[in-house]
Tab-separated table of C-alpha atoms in Angstrom:
chain	number	residue	atom	x	y	z
A	1	MET	CA	-9.908	5.572	-23.494
A	2	ALA	CA	-12.244	8.285	-22.385
A	3	LEU	CA	-12.731	7.696	-18.637
A	4	GLU	CA	-12.934	11.373	-17.881
A	5	PRO	CA	-11.187	10.683	-14.509
A	6	GLY	CA	-11.078	14.342	-13.306
A	7	GLY	CA	-14.809	14.766	-13.726
A	8	ASN	CA	-15.415	11.513	-12.027
A	9	ARG	CA	-13.277	12.589	-8.957
A	10	LYS	CA	-15.381	15.818	-8.573
A	11	PHE	CA	-18.600	13.851	-8.983
A	12	TRP	CA	-17.804	11.370	-6.282
A	13	LYS	CA	-16.666	13.998	-3.833
A	14	LEU	CA	-19.728	16.234	-4.405
A	15	ARG	CA	-22.210	13.464	-4.307
A	16	SER	CA	-20.699	11.849	-1.289
A	17	ALA	CA	-20.512	15.156	0.622
A	18	ARG	CA	-24.177	15.929	-0.279
A	19	LEU	CA	-25.479	12.497	1.025
A	20	ARG	CA	-23.347	12.670	4.120
A	21	GLY	CA	-24.522	16.196	4.820
A	22	ALA	CA	-28.150	15.300	4.229
A	23	CYS	CA	-27.748	12.541	6.789
A	24	GLY	CA	-26.272	14.952	9.375
A	25	LEU	CA	-22.760	13.213	9.150
A	26	THR	CA	-19.371	14.827	9.329
A	27	THR	CA	-16.639	13.761	6.953
A	28	THR	CA	-14.459	12.802	9.857
A	29	ALA	CA	-17.006	10.101	10.625
A	30	ARG	CA	-15.649	8.168	7.561
A	31	MET	CA	-19.035	6.695	6.725
A	32	ALA	CA	-19.362	4.764	3.574
A	33	MET	CA	-20.219	6.257	0.213
A	34	ASP	CA	-23.638	5.589	-1.041
A	35	PRO	CA	-23.614	2.332	-2.931
A	36	ASP	CA	-24.278	3.825	-6.422
A	37	THR	CA	-21.492	6.258	-6.182
A	38	PHE	CA	-19.011	3.782	-4.796
A	39	ASP	CA	-20.081	1.230	-7.544
A	40	GLN	CA	-19.167	3.829	-10.249
A	41	LEU	CA	-15.760	4.435	-8.551
A	42	ILE	CA	-14.997	0.619	-8.561
A	43	ASP	CA	-16.193	0.355	-12.143
A	44	THR	CA	-13.943	3.241	-13.233
A	45	VAL	CA	-10.977	1.843	-11.490
A	46	ARG	CA	-11.625	-1.623	-12.836
A	47	ARG	CA	-11.778	-0.348	-16.343
A	48	PHE	CA	-8.661	1.745	-15.875
A	49	VAL	CA	-6.765	-1.279	-14.701
A	50	ALA	CA	-7.924	-3.488	-17.683
A	51	GLU	CA	-7.874	-1.029	-20.530
A	52	ARG	CA	-5.088	1.376	-19.512
A	53	LEU	CA	-2.724	-0.352	-17.082
A	54	ARG	CA	-2.517	-3.969	-18.071
A	55	PRO	CA	-1.455	-3.183	-21.632
A	56	LEU	CA	1.508	-1.158	-20.146
A	57	GLU	CA	2.852	-3.926	-17.919
A	58	ALA	CA	5.586	-5.119	-20.229
A	59	ALA	CA	6.755	-1.613	-20.911
A	60	VAL	CA	6.841	-0.807	-17.164
A	61	GLU	CA	8.909	-3.946	-16.590
A	62	ALA	CA	11.355	-3.013	-19.487
A	63	ASN	CA	11.736	0.676	-18.526
A	64	ASP	CA	11.542	0.368	-14.768
A	65	ALA	CA	9.351	3.354	-14.744
A	66	ILE	CA	5.587	4.372	-14.642
A	67	PRO	CA	4.663	6.675	-17.664
A	68	ASP	CA	4.095	10.265	-16.688
A	69	ALA	CA	0.781	10.255	-18.413
A	70	VAL	CA	-0.426	7.475	-16.271
A	71	VAL	CA	0.646	9.126	-13.055
A	72	ALA	CA	-1.307	12.309	-14.261
A	73	GLU	CA	-4.364	10.218	-14.805
A	74	MET	CA	-4.095	8.614	-11.395
A	75	LYS	CA	-3.988	12.118	-9.849
A	76	GLU	CA	-6.978	13.257	-11.840
A	77	MET	CA	-8.861	10.200	-10.821
A	78	GLY	CA	-8.255	11.116	-7.032
A	79	LEU	CA	-6.284	7.868	-6.327
A	80	TYR	CA	-3.650	9.816	-4.339
A	81	GLY	CA	-6.417	10.947	-1.959
A	82	LEU	CA	-8.322	7.796	-1.394
A	83	SER	CA	-7.881	7.656	2.301
A	84	ILE	CA	-7.766	11.545	3.079
A	85	GLY	CA	-10.796	13.124	4.220
A	86	GLU	CA	-13.034	15.282	2.053
A	87	GLU	CA	-12.433	18.268	4.193
A	88	HIS	CA	-8.811	18.175	2.947
A	89	GLY	CA	-9.661	17.462	-0.721
A	90	GLY	CA	-9.581	13.629	-0.757
A	91	LEU	CA	-12.224	11.090	-1.411
A	92	GLY	CA	-12.499	10.154	2.328
A	93	LEU	CA	-13.047	6.367	1.727
A	94	ASN	CA	-13.497	4.175	4.841
A	95	MET	CA	-11.325	1.041	5.287
A	96	VAL	CA	-13.668	-1.321	3.517
A	97	GLU	CA	-13.919	1.006	0.563
A	98	GLU	CA	-10.221	1.469	0.303
A	99	CYS	CA	-9.614	-2.293	0.461
A	100	ARG	CA	-12.025	-2.843	-2.387
A	101	VAL	CA	-10.142	-0.249	-4.447
A	102	ALA	CA	-6.952	-1.916	-3.487
A	103	ILE	CA	-8.203	-5.284	-4.636
A	104	GLU	CA	-9.025	-3.793	-8.016
A	105	MET	CA	-5.501	-2.258	-8.345
A	106	GLY	CA	-4.078	-5.638	-7.414
A	107	ARG	CA	-5.219	-6.977	-10.754
A	108	THR	CA	-2.161	-5.358	-12.475
A	109	THR	CA	1.484	-5.011	-11.853
A	110	PRO	CA	1.914	-3.747	-8.157
A	111	ALA	CA	4.195	-0.861	-9.182
A	112	PHE	CA	1.121	1.085	-10.498
A	113	ARG	CA	-0.548	0.924	-6.961
A	114	SER	CA	2.860	1.746	-5.334
A	115	THR	CA	2.986	4.979	-7.285
A	116	PHE	CA	0.237	6.476	-5.166
A	117	GLY	CA	0.345	3.901	-2.279
A	118	THR	CA	2.433	5.947	0.158
A	119	ASN	CA	0.140	8.954	-0.239
A	120	VAL	CA	-2.788	6.715	0.652
A	121	GLY	CA	-1.004	4.749	3.383
A	122	ILE	CA	2.186	4.902	5.332
A	123	GLY	CA	3.362	8.139	3.881
A	124	SER	CA	0.246	10.121	4.996
A	125	GLN	CA	-1.551	8.332	7.706
A	126	GLY	CA	0.908	9.458	10.496
A	127	LEU	CA	-0.288	13.000	9.581
A	128	VAL	CA	-3.843	12.043	9.463
A	129	MET	CA	-3.756	10.319	12.780
A	130	ALA	CA	-1.359	12.595	14.781
A	131	GLY	CA	-1.134	15.826	12.898
A	132	THR	CA	-2.167	19.215	14.274
A	133	PRO	CA	-4.818	21.236	12.436
A	134	GLU	CA	-2.062	23.448	11.054
A	135	GLN	CA	0.018	20.541	9.828
A	136	LYS	CA	-3.040	18.965	8.255
A	137	ALA	CA	-4.014	22.166	6.473
A	138	GLN	CA	-0.496	22.636	5.168
A	139	TRP	CA	0.035	19.280	3.666
A	140	LEU	CA	-3.064	17.133	3.275
A	141	PRO	CA	-4.755	19.007	0.495
A	142	ARG	CA	-1.593	18.715	-1.650
A	143	ILE	CA	-1.085	15.059	-0.619
A	144	ALA	CA	-4.640	14.201	-1.804
A	145	THR	CA	-4.060	15.729	-5.243
A	146	GLY	CA	-0.666	14.194	-5.678
A	147	GLU	CA	1.012	17.522	-5.872
A	148	VAL	CA	3.003	16.385	-2.860
A	149	VAL	CA	4.335	12.735	-2.751
A	150	THR	CA	5.055	11.298	0.600
A	151	SER	CA	7.309	8.573	2.052
A	152	PHE	CA	7.637	6.811	5.348
A	153	ALA	CA	11.161	6.521	6.574
A	154	LEU	CA	11.586	3.967	9.378
A	155	THR	CA	13.941	1.171	8.186
A	156	GLU	CA	17.703	1.731	8.546
A	157	PRO	CA	20.894	-0.032	7.451
A	158	ASP	CA	20.999	-1.846	10.842
A	159	VAL	CA	17.376	-1.585	11.882
A	160	GLY	CA	14.691	-3.590	10.065
A	161	SER	CA	12.177	-5.771	11.954
A	162	ASP	CA	13.562	-4.335	15.265
A	163	SER	CA	12.026	-1.052	14.400
A	164	GLY	CA	12.137	0.325	17.830
A	165	SER	CA	15.927	0.492	17.670
A	166	VAL	CA	16.325	3.274	15.323
A	167	LYS	CA	19.590	5.170	15.447
A	168	THR	CA	18.773	8.234	13.378
A	169	ARG	CA	18.876	10.986	15.968
A	170	ALA	CA	17.048	14.297	16.240
A	171	VAL	CA	18.742	16.747	18.673
A	172	HIS	CA	16.691	19.636	20.003
A	173	ASP	CA	18.369	23.052	19.140
A	174	GLY	CA	16.144	26.038	19.845
A	175	ASP	CA	13.241	26.116	17.538
A	176	VAL	CA	14.582	23.143	15.485
A	177	TYR	CA	15.619	19.525	15.820
A	178	ARG	CA	18.852	18.652	14.049
A	179	LEU	CA	18.297	15.397	12.259
A	180	SER	CA	21.217	13.056	11.343
A	181	GLY	CA	21.167	9.410	10.133
A	182	THR	CA	20.303	7.201	7.082
A	183	LYS	CA	17.007	5.457	6.188
A	184	ARG	CA	17.092	2.483	3.821
A	185	TYR	CA	14.821	0.862	1.341
A	186	ILE	CA	12.381	3.898	1.416
A	187	THR	CA	9.517	3.521	-1.081
A	188	ASN	CA	9.023	6.445	-3.538
A	189	ALA	CA	12.061	8.217	-1.957
A	190	ASP	CA	13.129	9.230	-5.479
A	191	LYS	CA	10.137	11.332	-6.053
A	192	ALA	CA	8.982	12.168	-2.404
A	193	ASP	CA	8.396	15.799	-1.374
A	194	LEU	CA	7.681	14.901	2.309
A	195	PHE	CA	9.118	12.170	4.472
A	196	THR	CA	7.520	11.005	7.781
A	197	VAL	CA	10.804	10.250	9.610
A	198	MET	CA	11.196	8.168	12.909
A	199	ALA	CA	14.218	9.498	14.900
A	200	ARG	CA	15.520	9.077	18.460
A	201	THR	CA	15.004	12.205	20.582
A	202	GLY	CA	15.442	10.694	23.973
A	203	GLU	CA	17.612	8.400	25.797
A	204	GLU	CA	14.846	5.810	26.770
A	205	PRO	CA	15.575	2.387	25.300
A	206	GLY	CA	13.530	1.042	22.480
A	207	GLY	CA	10.522	2.691	20.998
A	208	ARG	CA	9.950	5.005	24.007
A	209	GLY	CA	12.721	7.360	22.821
A	210	VAL	CA	11.616	7.629	19.263
A	211	SER	CA	9.599	10.664	17.924
A	212	ALA	CA	8.055	11.296	14.462
A	213	PHE	CA	8.767	14.270	12.090
A	214	LEU	CA	7.463	15.683	8.963
A	215	VAL	CA	10.664	16.410	6.934
A	216	PRO	CA	10.316	18.239	3.494
A	217	ARG	CA	12.726	17.079	0.889
A	218	ASP	CA	13.966	20.600	0.251
A	219	LEU	CA	15.540	21.162	3.693
A	220	PRO	CA	19.229	21.583	3.622
A	221	GLY	CA	21.116	18.365	4.304
A	222	VAL	CA	18.607	15.956	2.876
A	223	THR	CA	19.948	13.747	0.049
A	224	ILE	CA	18.544	10.766	-1.823
A	225	GLY	CA	20.450	7.807	-2.894
A	226	GLU	CA	20.373	6.003	-6.195
A	227	PRO	CA	17.351	3.731	-6.512
A	228	GLU	CA	18.104	0.062	-5.736
A	229	LYS	CA	18.069	-2.741	-8.304
A	230	LYS	CA	15.196	-5.090	-7.224
A	231	MET	CA	14.063	-8.595	-7.861
A	232	GLY	CA	10.537	-7.425	-8.853
A	233	GLN	CA	8.005	-4.637	-8.824
A	234	LYS	CA	9.931	-2.757	-11.490
A	235	GLY	CA	8.665	0.812	-11.812
A	236	ALA	CA	8.394	1.087	-7.973
A	237	LYS	CA	11.567	2.597	-6.622
A	238	VAL	CA	13.196	2.338	-3.309
A	239	ALA	CA	16.341	4.253	-2.168
A	240	ASP	CA	18.377	5.445	0.828
A	241	VAL	CA	17.471	8.849	2.332
A	242	ASN	CA	20.344	10.536	4.182
A	243	PHE	CA	19.887	13.363	6.764
A	244	ASP	CA	23.076	15.343	7.522
A	245	ASP	CA	22.312	17.788	10.513
A	246	VAL	CA	18.974	18.758	8.884
A	247	PRO	CA	17.261	21.597	10.614
A	248	VAL	CA	13.711	20.359	11.029
A	249	PRO	CA	11.327	22.936	12.612
A	250	ALA	CA	10.116	21.832	15.998
A	251	ALA	CA	6.586	22.499	14.801
A	252	ASN	CA	7.010	19.560	12.390
A	253	MET	CA	7.000	17.009	15.121
A	254	LEU	CA	4.005	14.607	14.858
A	255	GLY	CA	2.482	14.182	18.119
A	256	GLN	CA	4.456	14.410	21.323
A	257	PRO	CA	8.141	13.600	22.036
A	258	GLY	CA	8.586	9.856	22.357
A	259	GLU	CA	5.214	9.088	20.587
A	260	GLY	CA	6.784	8.152	17.184
A	261	PHE	CA	6.955	4.414	17.639
A	262	LYS	CA	3.342	4.289	18.630
A	263	ILE	CA	2.370	6.420	15.586
A	264	ALA	CA	4.440	4.116	13.379
A	265	MET	CA	2.826	1.018	14.728
A	266	ARG	CA	-0.720	2.452	14.210
A	267	VAL	CA	0.157	3.452	10.631
A	268	LEU	CA	1.600	-0.047	9.930
A	269	ASP	CA	-1.575	-1.739	11.346
A	270	ARG	CA	-3.567	0.106	8.850
A	271	GLY	CA	-1.129	-0.341	6.021
A	272	ARG	CA	-1.191	-4.083	6.557
A	273	LEU	CA	-4.814	-4.233	5.678
A	274	HIS	CA	-4.250	-2.349	2.508
A	275	ILE	CA	-1.394	-4.618	1.382
A	276	SER	CA	-3.543	-7.664	2.117
A	277	ALA	CA	-6.188	-6.365	-0.125
A	278	VAL	CA	-3.619	-5.823	-3.007
A	279	CYS	CA	-2.547	-9.440	-2.361
A	280	VAL	CA	-6.110	-10.602	-2.852
A	281	GLY	CA	-6.308	-8.689	-6.162
A	282	VAL	CA	-3.027	-10.274	-7.504
A	283	ALA	CA	-4.238	-13.757	-6.596
A	284	GLU	CA	-7.674	-13.182	-8.350
A	285	ARG	CA	-5.782	-11.928	-11.473
A	286	LEU	CA	-3.559	-14.928	-11.437
A	287	LEU	CA	-6.604	-17.102	-11.035
A	288	ALA	CA	-8.318	-15.621	-14.091
A	289	ASP	CA	-5.182	-15.950	-16.161
A	290	CYS	CA	-4.802	-19.559	-15.120
A	291	CYS	CA	-8.346	-20.380	-15.918
A	292	ALA	CA	-8.086	-18.883	-19.411
A	293	TYR	CA	-4.775	-20.563	-20.135
A	294	ALA	CA	-5.874	-23.967	-18.827
A	295	SER	CA	-9.010	-23.797	-20.912
A	296	GLU	CA	-7.060	-23.175	-24.124
A	297	ARG	CA	-3.961	-25.256	-23.595
A	298	THR	CA	-4.359	-28.801	-24.798
A	299	GLN	CA	-2.376	-31.893	-23.798
A	300	PHE	CA	-3.343	-35.560	-24.040
A	301	GLY	CA	-6.163	-34.643	-26.387
A	302	LYS	CA	-8.024	-32.227	-24.180
A	303	PRO	CA	-7.630	-28.941	-22.380
A	304	ILE	CA	-5.425	-29.167	-19.356
A	305	ALA	CA	-8.373	-27.658	-17.349
A	306	GLU	CA	-9.947	-31.092	-17.619
A	307	HIS	CA	-7.154	-32.859	-15.858
A	308	GLN	CA	-7.897	-33.296	-12.203
A	309	LEU	CA	-4.330	-32.325	-10.947
A	310	ILE	CA	-4.564	-29.021	-12.598
A	311	GLN	CA	-8.104	-28.742	-11.183
A	312	ALA	CA	-6.689	-29.344	-7.783
A	313	MET	CA	-4.247	-26.430	-8.038
A	314	ILE	CA	-7.023	-24.140	-9.282
A	315	ALA	CA	-9.296	-25.299	-6.433
A	316	ASP	CA	-6.596	-24.747	-3.827
A	317	SER	CA	-5.854	-21.270	-5.145
A	318	LYS	CA	-9.455	-20.178	-5.309
A	319	THR	CA	-10.203	-21.401	-1.790
A	320	GLU	CA	-7.168	-19.564	-0.343
A	321	ALA	CA	-7.999	-16.358	-2.294
A	322	LEU	CA	-11.718	-16.483	-0.992
A	323	VAL	CA	-10.454	-17.014	2.514
A	324	ALA	CA	-7.997	-14.075	2.275
A	325	ARG	CA	-10.655	-11.780	0.770
A	326	ALA	CA	-13.140	-12.618	3.650
A	327	MET	CA	-10.381	-11.908	6.358
A	328	VAL	CA	-9.475	-8.527	4.778
A	329	LEU	CA	-13.071	-7.300	4.352
A	330	GLU	CA	-14.229	-8.551	7.711
A	331	THR	CA	-11.209	-6.862	9.444
A	332	ALA	CA	-11.714	-3.707	7.492
A	333	ALA	CA	-15.367	-3.471	8.578
A	334	LYS	CA	-14.183	-4.042	12.214
A	335	LYS	CA	-11.878	-1.140	11.863
A	336	ASP	CA	-14.468	0.956	10.466
A	337	ARG	CA	-16.526	0.230	13.502
A	338	GLY	CA	-13.661	1.440	15.754
A	339	GLU	CA	-12.685	-2.112	17.091
A	340	ASP	CA	-9.092	-3.009	17.906
A	341	VAL	CA	-7.792	-4.911	14.825
A	342	VAL	CA	-4.110	-5.232	15.636
A	343	LEU	CA	-4.404	-9.031	15.699
A	344	GLU	CA	-6.676	-9.317	12.861
A	345	SER	CA	-4.674	-6.929	10.645
A	346	ALA	CA	-1.475	-8.954	11.262
A	347	ALA	CA	-3.406	-12.244	10.567
A	348	ALA	CA	-4.805	-10.851	7.302
A	349	LYS	CA	-1.353	-9.603	6.189
A	350	TYR	CA	0.254	-12.831	7.087
A	351	TYR	CA	-2.201	-15.111	5.469
A	352	ALA	CA	-2.793	-13.011	2.241
A	353	SER	CA	0.877	-12.376	1.636
A	354	GLU	CA	1.736	-16.023	2.031
A	355	MET	CA	-1.373	-16.978	0.067
A	356	VAL	CA	-0.550	-14.997	-3.014
A	357	GLY	CA	2.930	-16.521	-3.160
A	358	ARG	CA	1.449	-19.975	-3.247
A	359	VAL	CA	-0.961	-18.911	-5.917
A	360	ALA	CA	1.773	-17.405	-7.965
A	361	ASP	CA	3.777	-20.653	-7.630
A	362	ARG	CA	0.846	-22.761	-8.773
A	363	ALA	CA	0.413	-20.328	-11.673
A	364	VAL	CA	3.792	-20.997	-12.893
A	365	GLN	CA	3.153	-24.735	-12.663
A	366	ILE	CA	-0.137	-24.560	-14.461
A	367	TYR	CA	1.544	-22.676	-17.264
A	368	GLY	CA	4.542	-24.972	-17.374
A	369	GLY	CA	7.371	-23.753	-19.500
A	370	ALA	CA	5.298	-20.803	-20.575
A	371	GLY	CA	5.082	-19.746	-16.937
A	372	TYR	CA	8.864	-19.400	-16.918
A	373	ILE	CA	8.977	-17.232	-19.974
A	374	ALA	CA	8.689	-13.355	-19.769
A	375	ASP	CA	6.096	-13.018	-22.564
A	376	TYR	CA	3.246	-14.366	-20.501
A	377	GLY	CA	3.772	-12.169	-17.536
A	378	ILE	CA	3.372	-15.015	-14.945
A	379	GLU	CA	7.115	-15.138	-13.980
A	380	ARG	CA	6.905	-11.337	-13.500
A	381	LEU	CA	4.031	-11.526	-10.933
A	382	TYR	CA	5.741	-14.447	-9.329
A	383	ARG	CA	8.750	-12.140	-8.628
A	384	ASP	CA	6.511	-9.191	-7.814
A	385	VAL	CA	4.517	-10.858	-5.006
A	386	ARG	CA	7.644	-12.111	-3.055
A	387	LEU	CA	7.971	-8.652	-1.524
A	388	PHE	CA	4.547	-8.755	0.170
A	389	ARG	CA	5.881	-11.163	2.691
A	390	ILE	CA	8.623	-8.719	3.662
A	391	TYR	CA	7.555	-5.057	3.689
A	392	GLU	CA	5.255	-3.426	6.266
A	393	GLY	CA	6.319	-6.257	8.701
A	394	THR	CA	7.648	-9.712	7.632
A	395	SER	CA	5.589	-12.857	7.960
A	396	GLN	CA	7.681	-13.728	11.000
A	397	ILE	CA	6.790	-10.467	12.716
A	398	GLN	CA	3.126	-10.937	11.935
A	399	GLN	CA	3.358	-14.373	13.606
A	400	LEU	CA	4.803	-12.730	16.734
A	401	ILE	CA	2.059	-10.088	16.695
A	402	ILE	CA	-0.639	-12.733	16.192
A	403	ALA	CA	0.673	-14.817	19.076
A	404	ARG	CA	1.125	-11.888	21.440
A	405	GLU	CA	-2.273	-10.516	20.837
A	406	THR	CA	-3.917	-13.995	20.984
A	407	LEU	CA	-2.330	-14.637	24.449
A	408	LYS	CA	-3.509	-11.281	25.630
A	409	ARG	CA	-7.032	-12.144	24.679
A	410	GLY	CA	-6.794	-15.551	26.176
A	411	GLY	CA	-7.459	-17.262	22.874
């Protein structure tokens, strides 16, 4: 397939930069691409998913790996730098644009999106939000090209949803902090070159004593565990990351001492919107598959799509997918306007992740026995989507955030 992704990446960046410059806009303003340029980007991603990625889904599941050639194509397309500003070599998409790309990527196995997802989201955004000019110049251009793969290291063996209680410690020692502890279930840890690590630097309880650090993989004392065997999302790896008295330069701290938890929460607020958009994409893929199957499968002398109880499941799934899409894009637009979207991001993530689980369950039911058989891919997506209700904040954590923020607003 001749998508010429590298050429497209240069074209999008150059055309977008010219248009923003002509309007007197800086790249840090994160204004939208012109519609024609962005439509070309979406069309290219859509064709890449349909023609290149979907035919590889069974192989990725069987081999638990994304082919190196596909990773190289993603880098050439600029997918690793979707959210990184043009001044650092990325595409500089705003939140609405990023969510629309994420929806397109959701139409294939989620492991493909996860390959570059940490570079776009939780692995890079702490640096984007709180990094010094020197830190950004050192890392962001290479993150945008995919030369450097990033990971976000917050979860620990005894610390999950209670994320302010991290036990990993960073002790100040001259011009370094000595980092010791273990992080668990870290996405892309097996291939990451740079970790954003949350560690305790003070004695204050909870999140107030947590700081954030940029930790290169090649520092002495950093070791990576074996990837975990997972229920779904084969091809996307998670593993433990161990820090044994790692000498992290003091200059690698993100923000000020004690600001790590706040940085992490800001990163996760943003990441939840991205994950919500992926959920919408998976739901739309499942709906399309269900419609095609129900129109072809015949029982009682007619296609099962003509049976009202099948139609009811399709109607419920379509309605819920439309609601989730509207929530995601409306919240993304608010974020682009600079509004506080802590509540809305949590609500979108809560609804979209629960929604896609229901859509996947109905898809198995519509397919019947075929939905339980690996050849059709429905059971694979059923397993894949289960994780969306857990990572980047469980559904129960989202409920707590929604209630807290609603009470603050008075309704």
